[in-house]
Amino acid sequence: MARRKSKRRRSHDIDTILRHTSRRHPTALSRLLLDHDEPIEQIEWIKTQLATRQRRIDRGLRIEMVRGSRILHIEWTLRLNRAIRRRVHEYHHLLAMAHEMDARAKRKRGEPLPKPISIDSVVVVLSGPKKKLPTFGRYRTSSKDQRFSGVRFRIEAIYQRTVAEIEAMGSVFWLAFVPLAMDVDQEKLERVLKSLRAQTEPEDFEDLKATMILLAPLNRDFPGLQEVILSLTEAEEPVLDLLSLHPYYQRAKEQGFAKGRDEALMHLLERRLTRSLTASERKRVSKRLTKHGPDFVGDAILDLSREELAAWLALNGHRSKGRKAK
């Protein structure tokens, strides 16, 4: 039971940081999924009336191209299994509901109705068997003796790629996944980290480095990879003491992963607010972590706007309408 909870916690922590980091790099995601060079006129993370209530709605990118628009849906998973297939199917239904709610609201305001939506999904698999995974997967809702009905999605088994293949993806965002590569070693990792630092702003580099550190333990062929990443970067002069992740992982080792994880959430909250937390605010967040758990706090940090987060941090702030953040 404890092992299962630990695995769920690790999955949630990785999902949280990938949701955070990927929001800086929408074009990297769209280019991987579209798989062609058609010019993109506009790209943005979708916003719907359900976005504040259904956490997974924020996993979609609205892409405007010459041929029309589509929504690209992204899921991150440790393993490709029936649960993730069902989640993709669930997302399509949630997004259809959100689209209908938005259409009704526009109808009431007398605005033009939105066009029907097109949804394409991709599941980025972070670990699993060495046997090559298929390029596409599906979740069937129809009977096996009937024509297929359900959802079909693309599979990106990033852990089955080589370092060279990941570098060829053409974005610094994907370099954060190099620790998962089949042929990663210390020399290649050092080269990628140098390239990453040269191509990014300090804050973006810290986010991507944090992602690499959290992903590293998934590579069981290279034990100790987390420490290698830290050793390759700890000698660098920290740009912002607040964002230095080496102390976070040292505390995680000394005092337990839970405390280190909570510090990471504090760090993420400060990044969203673009300021340091006061002593009373940190104490308040700690109480909510104890009472509600990291899932509740992590969702608030990612789902609320900066202004809503400031209110949420207030003594009588709210997580969402009608729900108190005690």
Coordinates of C-alpha atoms in Angstrom, one line a residue:
M1 CA 0.0 0.0 0.0
A2 CA 2.8 2.4 1.0
R3 CA 4.7 1.6 -2.2
R4 CA 1.5 2.3 -4.3
K5 CA 1.0 5.6 -2.6
S6 CA 4.6 6.5 -3.2
K7 CA 4.3 5.8 -6.9
R8 CA 1.1 7.9 -7.1
R9 CA 2.9 10.7 -5.4
R10 CA 5.8 10.5 -7.8
S11 CA 3.5 10.5 -10.7
H12 CA 1.6 13.5 -9.4
D13 CA 4.8 15.5 -8.8
I14 CA 6.1 14.8 -12.3
D15 CA 2.8 15.7 -13.8
T16 CA 2.7 18.9 -11.8
I17 CA 6.1 20.1 -13.0
L18 CA 5.5 19.1 -16.6
R19 CA 2.3 21.0 -16.7
H20 CA 4.1 24.0 -15.3
T21 CA 7.2 23.8 -17.6
S22 CA 5.3 22.9 -20.8
R23 CA 3.2 26.1 -20.6
R24 CA 6.3 28.1 -21.5
H25 CA 6.8 26.0 -24.7
P26 CA 3.5 25.5 -26.5
T27 CA 5.2 25.5 -29.9
A28 CA 7.5 22.6 -29.0
L29 CA 4.4 20.5 -28.2
S30 CA 2.5 21.5 -31.3
R31 CA 5.3 20.8 -33.7
L32 CA 5.8 17.3 -32.2
L33 CA 2.1 16.5 -32.5
L34 CA 1.3 18.1 -35.9
D35 CA 4.4 16.4 -37.5
H36 CA 4.4 18.8 -40.4
D37 CA 5.7 22.3 -41.4
E38 CA 2.3 24.0 -42.0
P39 CA 2.6 27.6 -40.7
I40 CA 0.9 28.2 -37.3
E41 CA -1.0 31.4 -37.2
Q42 CA -1.9 31.4 -33.5
I43 CA -1.3 29.0 -30.6
E44 CA -2.7 29.3 -27.0
W45 CA -3.7 27.1 -24.1
I46 CA -7.4 26.7 -24.2
K47 CA -9.7 28.5 -21.8
T48 CA -13.2 27.3 -21.1
Q49 CA -15.9 27.7 -18.5
L50 CA -14.9 24.3 -17.2
A51 CA -11.3 25.1 -16.8
T52 CA -11.5 26.2 -13.2
R53 CA -13.5 23.1 -12.2
Q54 CA -12.0 20.3 -14.4
R55 CA -8.2 20.3 -13.9
R56 CA -7.5 18.3 -17.1
I57 CA -9.2 20.8 -19.4
D58 CA -6.0 22.9 -19.3
R59 CA -4.1 20.2 -21.1
G60 CA -5.2 21.4 -24.5
L61 CA -3.6 23.7 -27.0
R62 CA -5.7 25.6 -29.5
I63 CA -3.8 25.7 -32.8
E64 CA -4.9 28.1 -35.6
M65 CA -3.6 27.2 -39.1
V66 CA -4.5 28.0 -42.7
R67 CA -6.5 24.8 -42.9
G68 CA -8.5 25.6 -39.8
S69 CA -8.2 25.1 -36.0
R70 CA -7.7 22.1 -33.8
I71 CA -7.1 21.3 -30.2
L72 CA -4.1 19.2 -29.3
H73 CA -4.5 17.4 -26.0
I74 CA -1.4 16.2 -24.0
E75 CA -1.1 13.6 -21.3
W76 CA 2.0 12.6 -19.4
T77 CA 2.2 9.1 -18.0
L78 CA 4.7 6.8 -16.3
R79 CA 3.2 3.7 -18.0
L80 CA 1.0 3.1 -20.9
N81 CA -2.0 1.2 -19.5
R82 CA -5.8 1.1 -19.6
A83 CA -6.1 3.9 -17.1
I84 CA -4.4 6.4 -19.3
R85 CA -6.4 5.2 -22.3
R86 CA -9.6 5.8 -20.4
R87 CA -8.3 9.2 -19.3
V88 CA -7.9 10.3 -22.9
H89 CA -11.4 9.2 -23.6
E90 CA -12.6 11.1 -20.6
Y91 CA -10.8 14.3 -21.8
H92 CA -12.6 14.2 -25.1
H93 CA -16.0 14.1 -23.3
L94 CA -15.0 16.9 -20.9
L95 CA -13.8 19.1 -23.7
A96 CA -17.0 18.5 -25.6
M97 CA -19.0 19.5 -22.5
A98 CA -16.9 22.7 -22.1
H99 CA -17.3 23.6 -25.7
E100 CA -21.1 23.2 -25.4
M101 CA -21.2 25.4 -22.3
D102 CA -19.2 28.1 -24.1
A103 CA -21.5 27.9 -27.1
R104 CA -24.6 28.3 -24.8
A105 CA -23.0 31.4 -23.1
K106 CA -22.2 33.0 -26.5
R107 CA -25.7 32.2 -27.7
K108 CA -27.2 34.1 -24.7
R109 CA -24.9 37.1 -25.4
G110 CA -25.9 37.1 -29.1
E111 CA -22.4 36.3 -30.2
P112 CA -21.5 34.0 -33.2
L113 CA -21.5 30.4 -32.3
P114 CA -18.1 28.6 -32.3
K115 CA -17.3 26.1 -35.0
P116 CA -17.3 22.4 -34.1
I117 CA -14.1 21.3 -32.4
S118 CA -11.5 18.9 -33.6
I119 CA -9.4 17.1 -30.9
D120 CA -6.1 15.2 -31.4
S121 CA -4.5 13.5 -28.4
V122 CA -1.0 12.4 -27.6
V123 CA 0.2 10.4 -24.7
V124 CA 3.9 11.0 -23.7
V125 CA 5.1 7.8 -22.1
L126 CA 8.0 8.3 -19.6
S127 CA 8.9 4.7 -18.7
G128 CA 7.9 1.2 -19.5
P129 CA 9.1 -2.0 -21.3
K130 CA 12.0 -2.0 -23.7
K131 CA 9.9 -3.5 -26.4
K132 CA 9.0 -0.8 -28.9
L133 CA 5.6 0.7 -28.3
P134 CA 3.1 1.3 -31.1
T135 CA 2.8 4.7 -32.7
F136 CA -1.0 4.9 -32.0
G137 CA -3.3 3.6 -29.3
R138 CA -7.0 3.6 -28.8
Y139 CA -9.8 3.2 -26.3
R140 CA -12.8 1.2 -27.6
T141 CA -16.3 1.9 -26.5
S142 CA -18.1 -0.2 -29.1
S143 CA -18.6 -4.0 -29.1
K144 CA -15.7 -5.9 -30.5
D145 CA -17.9 -7.3 -33.3
Q146 CA -19.0 -3.8 -34.4
R147 CA -17.1 -1.1 -36.2
F148 CA -14.7 0.8 -34.0
S149 CA -16.1 3.6 -31.9
G150 CA -14.1 5.4 -29.3
V151 CA -10.9 7.5 -29.2
R152 CA -7.6 7.1 -31.1
F153 CA -4.5 8.8 -29.9
R154 CA -0.8 9.1 -30.7
I155 CA 1.9 7.6 -28.5
E156 CA 5.2 9.3 -27.9
A157 CA 7.4 6.9 -26.1
I158 CA 10.0 9.5 -25.2
Y159 CA 12.0 7.0 -23.1
Q160 CA 12.6 4.9 -26.1
R161 CA 14.4 7.7 -28.0
T162 CA 18.1 8.3 -28.1
V163 CA 19.8 11.5 -27.0
A164 CA 20.3 12.5 -30.7
E165 CA 16.7 11.9 -31.5
I166 CA 15.6 14.1 -28.6
E167 CA 18.0 16.8 -29.6
A168 CA 16.6 16.7 -33.2
M169 CA 13.1 17.6 -31.8
G170 CA 14.3 21.2 -32.1
S171 CA 13.2 22.6 -28.8
V172 CA 14.9 23.2 -25.4
F173 CA 11.8 21.8 -23.8
W174 CA 12.4 18.3 -25.0
L175 CA 16.0 18.5 -23.8
A176 CA 14.6 18.1 -20.3
F177 CA 13.7 14.5 -21.2
V178 CA 17.3 13.5 -22.1
P179 CA 17.7 11.7 -18.7
L180 CA 15.2 9.2 -20.0
A181 CA 17.0 8.5 -23.3
M182 CA 18.1 4.9 -24.0
D183 CA 21.7 5.9 -24.5
V184 CA 22.2 8.7 -22.0
D185 CA 25.6 8.9 -20.2
Q186 CA 27.4 11.5 -18.2
E187 CA 29.2 12.9 -21.3
K188 CA 26.0 13.4 -23.3
L189 CA 24.2 14.8 -20.3
E190 CA 26.9 17.3 -19.7
R191 CA 26.8 18.4 -23.3
V192 CA 23.0 18.8 -23.2
L193 CA 23.1 20.8 -19.9
K194 CA 25.6 23.2 -21.4
S195 CA 23.5 23.6 -24.5
L196 CA 20.4 24.1 -22.4
R197 CA 22.0 26.9 -20.4
A198 CA 23.3 28.6 -23.5
Q199 CA 19.8 28.6 -25.2
T200 CA 17.6 29.6 -22.3
E201 CA 17.0 32.5 -19.8
P202 CA 18.0 31.7 -16.2
E203 CA 14.4 31.1 -15.0
D204 CA 13.6 28.8 -17.8
F205 CA 16.9 26.9 -17.3
E206 CA 16.0 26.4 -13.6
D207 CA 12.6 25.0 -14.5
L208 CA 14.0 22.6 -17.1
K209 CA 16.7 21.5 -14.8
A210 CA 14.1 20.8 -12.1
T211 CA 12.2 18.7 -14.6
M212 CA 15.4 16.7 -15.5
I213 CA 16.0 16.0 -11.8
L214 CA 12.5 14.7 -11.2
L215 CA 12.6 12.6 -14.3
A216 CA 16.0 11.1 -13.7
P217 CA 15.0 8.3 -11.2
L218 CA 12.7 6.8 -13.9
N219 CA 15.8 5.7 -15.8
R220 CA 16.6 2.4 -14.0
D221 CA 19.5 1.7 -16.4
F222 CA 21.4 4.7 -15.0
P223 CA 21.0 4.7 -11.2
G224 CA 22.3 7.8 -9.5
L225 CA 21.5 10.0 -12.5
Q226 CA 19.9 12.6 -10.3
E227 CA 23.1 13.1 -8.4
V228 CA 25.0 13.3 -11.7
I229 CA 22.8 16.2 -12.8
L230 CA 23.3 18.0 -9.5
S231 CA 27.0 17.5 -9.6
L232 CA 27.2 18.9 -13.1
T233 CA 25.3 22.1 -12.1
E234 CA 26.1 22.7 -8.5
A235 CA 29.3 24.5 -9.3
E236 CA 27.5 27.1 -11.3
E237 CA 26.8 30.4 -9.7
P238 CA 23.1 30.4 -8.8
V239 CA 21.2 33.2 -10.6
L240 CA 18.4 33.3 -8.0
D241 CA 18.9 31.8 -4.6
L242 CA 15.1 31.2 -4.4
L243 CA 15.3 28.9 -7.5
S244 CA 18.3 26.9 -6.5
L245 CA 17.2 23.3 -6.6
H246 CA 20.3 21.7 -5.1
P247 CA 19.3 22.6 -1.5
Y248 CA 15.8 21.3 -2.2
Y249 CA 17.1 17.9 -3.0
Q250 CA 19.7 17.9 -0.2
R251 CA 16.8 18.6 2.2
A252 CA 14.8 15.9 0.5
K253 CA 17.6 13.4 1.3
E254 CA 18.2 14.5 4.8
Q255 CA 14.6 15.1 6.0
G256 CA 12.6 12.9 3.8
F257 CA 11.1 13.4 0.3
A258 CA 7.8 14.8 1.6
K259 CA 9.5 17.9 3.1
G260 CA 11.5 18.4 -0.1
R261 CA 8.4 18.1 -2.2
D262 CA 6.6 20.7 -0.1
E263 CA 9.6 23.0 -0.5
A264 CA 9.3 22.5 -4.3
L265 CA 5.6 23.5 -4.1
M266 CA 6.6 26.6 -2.2
H267 CA 9.1 27.4 -4.9
L268 CA 6.5 27.0 -7.6
L269 CA 4.1 29.2 -5.7
E270 CA 6.7 32.0 -5.4
R271 CA 7.4 31.7 -9.1
R272 CA 3.7 32.1 -9.9
L273 CA 3.4 35.1 -7.6
T274 CA 6.8 36.5 -8.9
R275 CA 7.7 37.3 -5.3
S276 CA 8.9 35.6 -2.1
L277 CA 6.4 34.3 0.4
T278 CA 6.2 36.0 3.8
A279 CA 6.7 33.9 6.9
S280 CA 3.0 33.9 7.7
E281 CA 2.2 32.9 4.1
R282 CA 4.6 30.0 4.3
K283 CA 3.1 28.9 7.6
R284 CA -0.4 29.1 6.1
V285 CA 0.6 27.0 3.1
S286 CA 2.2 24.4 5.3
K287 CA -1.1 24.1 7.3
R288 CA -3.0 23.5 4.1
L289 CA -0.5 21.0 2.9
T290 CA -1.0 19.1 6.2
K291 CA -4.8 19.4 6.1
H292 CA -5.6 19.0 2.4
G293 CA -2.5 17.4 1.0
P294 CA -0.1 18.3 -1.9
D295 CA -2.6 17.5 -4.6
F296 CA -5.0 20.2 -3.4
V297 CA -2.2 22.8 -3.0
G298 CA -0.5 21.9 -6.3
D299 CA -3.8 22.2 -8.2
A300 CA -4.4 25.6 -6.7
I301 CA -1.0 26.8 -7.7
L302 CA -1.4 25.7 -11.3
D303 CA -5.1 26.4 -11.8
L304 CA -5.6 29.9 -10.2
S305 CA -4.5 33.2 -11.7
R306 CA -1.9 35.3 -10.0
E307 CA -4.7 37.5 -8.5
E308 CA -6.7 34.5 -7.3
L309 CA -3.6 33.0 -5.8
A310 CA -3.0 36.2 -3.8
A311 CA -6.6 35.9 -2.5
W312 CA -6.1 32.2 -1.8
L313 CA -3.1 33.0 0.3
A314 CA -5.1 35.5 2.4
L315 CA -6.3 34.3 5.8
N316 CA -9.9 33.9 4.5
G317 CA -9.0 33.3 0.9
H318 CA -10.9 30.8 -1.4
R319 CA -9.7 27.9 -3.5
S320 CA -12.6 28.5 -5.9
K321 CA -16.0 29.9 -5.8
G322 CA -18.0 28.4 -2.9
R323 CA -15.0 26.5 -1.5
K324 CA -12.9 27.9 1.3
A325 CA -9.1 27.4 1.4
K326 CA -8.7 26.9 5.1

